[in-house]
Protein backbone atom coordinates (compact mmCIF):
# COMPACT_ATOMS: atom_id res chain seq x y z
CA UNK A 1 0.00 0.00 0.00
CA UNK A 2 2.76 2.35 0.61
CA UNK A 3 4.24 1.43 -2.75
CA UNK A 4 0.97 2.14 -4.49
CA UNK A 5 0.80 5.50 -2.89
CA UNK A 6 4.31 6.43 -3.97
CA UNK A 7 4.20 4.70 -7.38
CA UNK A 8 0.88 4.52 -9.11
CA UNK A 9 -0.34 1.02 -10.01
CA UNK A 10 -0.42 1.73 -13.70
CA UNK A 11 3.37 2.44 -13.61
CA UNK A 12 3.90 -0.90 -11.91
CA UNK A 13 1.74 -2.54 -14.56
CA UNK A 14 3.73 -0.85 -17.35
CA UNK A 15 7.03 -1.86 -15.74
CA UNK A 16 5.78 -5.44 -15.34
CA UNK A 17 4.60 -5.42 -18.93
CA UNK A 18 7.94 -4.02 -20.18
CA UNK A 19 9.92 -6.53 -18.09
CA UNK A 20 7.71 -9.35 -19.37
CA UNK A 21 8.15 -8.18 -22.96
CA UNK A 22 11.91 -7.88 -22.52
CA UNK A 23 12.03 -11.36 -21.03
CA UNK A 24 9.93 -12.70 -23.88
CA UNK A 25 12.15 -11.02 -26.45
CA UNK A 26 15.25 -12.39 -24.76
CA UNK A 27 13.85 -15.92 -24.70
CA UNK A 28 12.70 -15.62 -28.33
CA UNK A 29 16.13 -14.36 -29.40
CA UNK A 30 17.82 -17.25 -27.59
CA UNK A 31 15.49 -19.80 -29.22
CA UNK A 32 15.85 -18.26 -32.67
CA UNK A 33 19.65 -18.00 -32.33
CA UNK A 34 19.70 -21.67 -31.40
CA UNK A 35 17.48 -22.55 -34.38
CA UNK A 36 19.66 -20.48 -36.73
CA UNK A 37 22.86 -22.09 -35.46
CA UNK A 38 21.28 -25.54 -35.87
CA UNK A 39 20.17 -24.63 -39.40
CA UNK A 40 23.69 -23.39 -40.23
CA UNK A 41 25.18 -26.60 -38.84
CA UNK A 42 22.72 -28.70 -40.87
CA UNK A 43 23.58 -26.78 -44.05
CA UNK A 44 27.31 -27.06 -43.37
CA UNK A 45 26.95 -30.81 -42.87
CA UNK A 46 24.93 -31.10 -46.09
CA UNK A 47 27.61 -29.14 -48.00
CA UNK A 48 30.34 -31.30 -46.48
CA UNK A 49 28.48 -34.48 -47.41
CA UNK A 50 27.89 -33.23 -50.97
CA UNK A 51 31.55 -32.20 -51.31
CA UNK A 52 32.74 -35.58 -50.03
CA UNK A 53 30.38 -37.34 -52.45
CA UNK A 54 31.69 -35.25 -55.35
CA UNK A 55 35.29 -35.96 -54.32
CA UNK A 56 34.55 -39.69 -54.21
CA UNK A 57 32.96 -39.50 -57.68
CA UNK A 58 35.94 -37.52 -58.98
CA UNK A 59 38.38 -40.05 -57.53
CA UNK A 60 36.40 -42.91 -59.06
CA UNK A 61 36.42 -41.14 -62.44
CA UNK A 62 40.16 -40.49 -62.20
CA UNK A 63 40.82 -44.10 -61.20
CA UNK A 64 38.66 -45.35 -64.05
CA UNK A 65 40.38 -43.02 -66.50
CA UNK A 66 43.80 -44.15 -65.27
CA UNK A 67 42.81 -47.80 -65.70
CA UNK A 68 41.45 -47.17 -69.20
CA UNK A 69 44.69 -45.34 -70.05
CA UNK A 70 46.80 -48.23 -68.74
CA UNK A 71 44.68 -50.69 -70.73
CA UNK A 72 45.07 -48.54 -73.85
CA UNK A 73 48.85 -48.34 -73.42
CA UNK A 74 49.04 -52.12 -72.98
CA UNK A 75 46.91 -52.69 -76.08
CA UNK A 76 49.03 -50.23 -78.09
CA UNK A 77 52.24 -51.89 -76.86
CA UNK A 78 50.89 -55.29 -77.90
CA UNK A 79 49.95 -53.90 -81.32
CA UNK A 80 53.40 -52.37 -81.80
CA UNK A 81 55.08 -55.59 -80.66
CA UNK A 82 53.02 -57.54 -83.19
CA UNK A 83 53.90 -55.02 -85.90
CA UNK A 84 57.59 -55.38 -85.04
CA UNK A 85 57.42 -59.20 -85.09
CA UNK A 86 55.62 -59.12 -88.43
CA UNK A 87 58.19 -56.68 -89.86
CA UNK A 88 60.92 -59.21 -89.04
CA UNK A 89 58.90 -62.02 -90.62
CA UNK A 90 58.20 -59.89 -93.71
CA UNK A 91 61.89 -59.98 -94.55
CA UNK A 92 61.71 -63.77 -94.75
CA UNK A 93 58.36 -63.93 -96.55
CA UNK A 94 59.02 -61.38 -99.33
CA UNK A 95 61.59 -61.25 -102.10
CA UNK A 96 62.09 -57.52 -102.63
CA UNK A 97 60.91 -57.69 -106.24
CA UNK A 98 59.30 -54.63 -107.80
CA UNK A 99 55.59 -54.54 -107.12
CA UNK A 100 54.41 -50.96 -107.81
CA UNK A 101 55.98 -48.71 -110.42
CA UNK A 102 56.32 -44.95 -110.65
CA UNK A 103 52.85 -44.36 -112.10
CA UNK A 104 51.15 -46.39 -109.38
CA UNK A 105 53.15 -44.62 -106.68
CA UNK A 106 52.26 -41.23 -108.18
CA UNK A 107 48.55 -42.16 -108.00
CA UNK A 108 48.94 -43.23 -104.38
CA UNK A 109 50.74 -39.95 -103.62
CA UNK A 110 47.79 -38.04 -105.09
CA UNK A 111 45.35 -40.10 -103.03
CA UNK A 112 47.35 -39.42 -99.86
CA UNK A 113 47.46 -35.68 -100.64
CA UNK A 114 43.67 -35.47 -100.58
CA UNK A 115 40.90 -34.61 -103.03
CA UNK A 116 42.26 -31.14 -103.92
CA UNK A 117 45.69 -32.39 -104.94
CA UNK A 118 46.84 -31.53 -108.43
CA UNK A 119 48.26 -34.20 -110.68
CA UNK A 120 52.06 -34.15 -111.00
CA UNK A 121 53.50 -33.64 -114.43
CA UNK A 122 53.98 -36.82 -116.47
CA UNK A 123 57.47 -38.24 -116.13
CA UNK A 124 57.99 -36.54 -112.77
CA UNK A 125 59.12 -39.13 -110.21
CA UNK A 126 56.72 -40.08 -107.45
CA UNK A 127 57.23 -38.28 -104.17
CA UNK A 128 56.95 -41.42 -102.10
CA UNK A 129 60.06 -43.08 -100.80
CA UNK A 130 58.47 -46.47 -100.35
CA UNK A 131 60.70 -48.13 -102.93
CA UNK A 132 64.04 -46.68 -101.86
CA UNK A 133 65.15 -49.32 -99.34
CA UNK A 134 64.38 -52.25 -101.66
CA UNK A 135 65.73 -50.46 -104.73
CA UNK A 136 69.03 -49.64 -103.05
CA UNK A 137 69.30 -53.12 -101.55
CA UNK A 138 68.83 -54.63 -105.00
CA UNK A 139 71.55 -52.38 -106.45
CA UNK A 140 69.24 -50.24 -108.63
CA UNK A 141 70.29 -46.73 -109.57
CA UNK A 142 68.35 -43.54 -108.71
CA UNK A 143 66.19 -43.75 -111.87
CA UNK A 144 64.78 -47.07 -110.71
CA UNK A 145 64.23 -45.87 -107.11
CA UNK A 146 60.59 -44.91 -107.73
CA UNK A 147 59.27 -48.45 -107.33
CA UNK A 148 57.84 -50.19 -104.33
CA UNK A 149 58.85 -53.79 -103.75
CA UNK A 150 56.62 -56.50 -102.36
CA UNK A 151 58.51 -56.01 -99.08
CA UNK A 152 57.68 -52.29 -99.07
CA UNK A 153 54.01 -52.89 -99.83
CA UNK A 154 53.77 -55.58 -97.16
CA UNK A 155 55.44 -53.34 -94.58
CA UNK A 156 53.09 -50.53 -95.53
CA UNK A 157 50.10 -52.83 -95.04
CA UNK A 158 51.51 -53.95 -91.69
CA UNK A 159 51.98 -50.32 -90.58
CA UNK A 160 48.48 -49.42 -91.83
CA UNK A 161 47.02 -52.29 -89.82
CA UNK A 162 48.89 -51.16 -86.70
CA UNK A 163 47.63 -47.59 -87.15
CA UNK A 164 44.10 -48.86 -87.66
CA UNK A 165 44.35 -51.09 -84.58
CA UNK A 166 45.65 -48.23 -82.43
CA UNK A 167 42.89 -45.93 -83.68
CA UNK A 168 40.28 -48.60 -82.93
CA UNK A 169 41.78 -49.08 -79.46
CA UNK A 170 41.62 -45.32 -78.76
CA UNK A 171 38.00 -45.16 -79.96
CA UNK A 172 37.09 -48.17 -77.82
CA UNK A 173 38.73 -46.50 -74.80
CA UNK A 174 36.66 -43.35 -75.45
CA UNK A 175 33.51 -45.44 -75.78
CA UNK A 176 34.37 -47.23 -72.53
CA UNK A 177 34.97 -43.86 -70.82
CA UNK A 178 31.58 -42.54 -71.94
CA UNK A 179 29.71 -45.76 -71.13
CA UNK A 180 28.17 -45.44 -67.65
CA UNK A 181 29.35 -47.90 -65.05
CA UNK A 182 27.03 -49.64 -62.57
CA UNK A 183 27.75 -47.08 -59.81
CA UNK A 184 27.06 -44.21 -62.22
CA UNK A 185 23.66 -45.69 -63.08
CA UNK A 186 22.75 -45.77 -59.38
CA UNK A 187 23.27 -42.02 -58.93
CA UNK A 188 20.15 -39.82 -58.84
PDB file of N, CA, C and O in Angstrom, residues 46-60 183 186-188:
ATOM      1  N   UNK A  46      25.415 -30.717 -44.759  1.00  0.00           N
ATOM      2  CA  UNK A  46      24.935 -31.095 -46.091  1.00  0.00           C
ATOM      3  C   UNK A  46      25.968 -30.730 -47.158  1.00  0.00           C
ATOM      4  O   UNK A  46      26.226 -31.516 -48.078  1.00  0.00           O
ATOM      5  N   UNK A  47      26.568 -29.539 -47.051  1.00  0.00           N
ATOM      6  CA  UNK A  47      27.614 -29.135 -48.004  1.00  0.00           C
ATOM      7  C   UNK A  47      28.818 -30.057 -47.908  1.00  0.00           C
ATOM      8  O   UNK A  47      29.396 -30.464 -48.914  1.00  0.00           O
ATOM      9  N   UNK A  48      29.211 -30.399 -46.687  1.00  0.00           N
ATOM     10  CA  UNK A  48      30.342 -31.298 -46.480  1.00  0.00           C
ATOM     11  C   UNK A  48      30.052 -32.675 -47.083  1.00  0.00           C
ATOM     12  O   UNK A  48      30.894 -33.250 -47.771  1.00  0.00           O
ATOM     13  N   UNK A  49      28.867 -33.182 -46.854  1.00  0.00           N
ATOM     14  CA  UNK A  49      28.480 -34.481 -47.410  1.00  0.00           C
ATOM     15  C   UNK A  49      28.483 -34.434 -48.936  1.00  0.00           C
ATOM     16  O   UNK A  49      28.988 -35.349 -49.595  1.00  0.00           O
ATOM     17  N   UNK A  50      27.923 -33.364 -49.507  1.00  0.00           N
ATOM     18  CA  UNK A  50      27.895 -33.232 -50.969  1.00  0.00           C
ATOM     19  C   UNK A  50      29.312 -33.117 -51.522  1.00  0.00           C
ATOM     20  O   UNK A  50      29.638 -33.725 -52.549  1.00  0.00           O
ATOM     21  N   UNK A  51      30.168 -32.356 -50.856  1.00  0.00           N
ATOM     22  CA  UNK A  51      31.555 -32.203 -51.306  1.00  0.00           C
ATOM     23  C   UNK A  51      32.290 -33.529 -51.239  1.00  0.00           C
ATOM     24  O   UNK A  51      33.019 -33.893 -52.178  1.00  0.00           O
ATOM     25  N   UNK A  52      32.105 -34.266 -50.164  1.00  0.00           N
ATOM     26  CA  UNK A  52      32.742 -35.575 -50.035  1.00  0.00           C
ATOM     27  C   UNK A  52      32.246 -36.534 -51.122  1.00  0.00           C
ATOM     28  O   UNK A  52      33.031 -37.281 -51.711  1.00  0.00           O
ATOM     29  N   UNK A  53      30.953 -36.490 -51.399  1.00  0.00           N
ATOM     30  CA  UNK A  53      30.385 -37.342 -52.452  1.00  0.00           C
ATOM     31  C   UNK A  53      30.977 -36.973 -53.808  1.00  0.00           C
ATOM     32  O   UNK A  53      31.346 -37.852 -54.593  1.00  0.00           O
ATOM     33  N   UNK A  54      31.103 -35.696 -54.083  1.00  0.00           N
ATOM     34  CA  UNK A  54      31.694 -35.251 -55.345  1.00  0.00           C
ATOM     35  C   UNK A  54      33.157 -35.650 -55.432  1.00  0.00           C
ATOM     36  O   UNK A  54      33.635 -36.058 -56.498  1.00  0.00           O
ATOM     37  N   UNK A  55      33.885 -35.546 -54.327  1.00  0.00           N
ATOM     38  CA  UNK A  55      35.290 -35.962 -54.321  1.00  0.00           C
ATOM     39  C   UNK A  55      35.420 -37.461 -54.574  1.00  0.00           C
ATOM     40  O   UNK A  55      36.318 -37.901 -55.301  1.00  0.00           O
ATOM     41  N   UNK A  56      34.525 -38.246 -53.978  1.00  0.00           N
ATOM     42  CA  UNK A  56      34.546 -39.692 -54.214  1.00  0.00           C
ATOM     43  C   UNK A  56      34.236 -40.008 -55.681  1.00  0.00           C
ATOM     44  O   UNK A  56      34.875 -40.882 -56.282  1.00  0.00           O
ATOM     45  N   UNK A  57      33.278 -39.292 -56.261  1.00  0.00           N
ATOM     46  CA  UNK A  57      32.957 -39.500 -57.675  1.00  0.00           C
ATOM     47  C   UNK A  57      34.127 -39.081 -58.562  1.00  0.00           C
ATOM     48  O   UNK A  57      34.441 -39.765 -59.541  1.00  0.00           O
ATOM     49  N   UNK A  58      34.783 -37.973 -58.215  1.00  0.00           N
ATOM     50  CA  UNK A  58      35.942 -37.520 -58.983  1.00  0.00           C
ATOM     51  C   UNK A  58      37.072 -38.539 -58.883  1.00  0.00           C
ATOM     52  O   UNK A  58      37.697 -38.883 -59.890  1.00  0.00           O
ATOM     53  N   UNK A  59      37.328 -39.036 -57.698  1.00  0.00           N
ATOM     54  CA  UNK A  59      38.383 -40.045 -57.525  1.00  0.00           C
ATOM     55  C   UNK A  59      38.064 -41.298 -58.318  1.00  0.00           C
ATOM     56  O   UNK A  59      38.936 -41.877 -58.959  1.00  0.00           O
ATOM     57  N   UNK A  60      36.798 -41.725 -58.291  1.00  0.00           N
ATOM     58  CA  UNK A  60      36.399 -42.909 -59.055  1.00  0.00           C
ATOM     59  C   UNK A  60      36.591 -42.664 -60.557  1.00  0.00           C
ATOM     60  O   UNK A  60      37.068 -43.544 -61.280  1.00  0.00           O
ATOM     61  N   UNK A 183      27.908 -48.079 -60.888  1.00  0.00           N
ATOM     62  CA  UNK A 183      27.747 -47.084 -59.813  1.00  0.00           C
ATOM     63  C   UNK A 183      27.281 -45.746 -60.361  1.00  0.00           C
ATOM     64  O   UNK A 183      26.645 -44.973 -59.663  1.00  0.00           O
ATOM     65  N   UNK A 186      23.459 -45.836 -60.651  1.00  0.00           N
ATOM     66  CA  UNK A 186      22.754 -45.772 -59.377  1.00  0.00           C
ATOM     67  C   UNK A 186      22.596 -44.354 -58.850  1.00  0.00           C
ATOM     68  O   UNK A 186      21.790 -44.112 -57.979  1.00  0.00           O
ATOM     69  N   UNK A 187      23.363 -43.405 -59.418  1.00  0.00           N
ATOM     70  CA  UNK A 187      23.266 -42.018 -58.935  1.00  0.00           C
ATOM     71  C   UNK A 187      21.944 -41.399 -59.338  1.00  0.00           C
ATOM     72  O   UNK A 187      21.418 -41.686 -60.408  1.00  0.00           O
ATOM     73  N   UNK A 188      21.422 -40.492 -58.504  1.00  0.00           N
ATOM     74  CA  UNK A 188      20.148 -39.824 -58.839  1.00  0.00           C
ATOM     75  C   UNK A 188      20.331 -38.833 -59.964  1.00  0.00           C
ATOM     76  O   UNK A 188      21.343 -38.355 -60.257  1.00  0.00           O
TER      77      UNK A 188
END
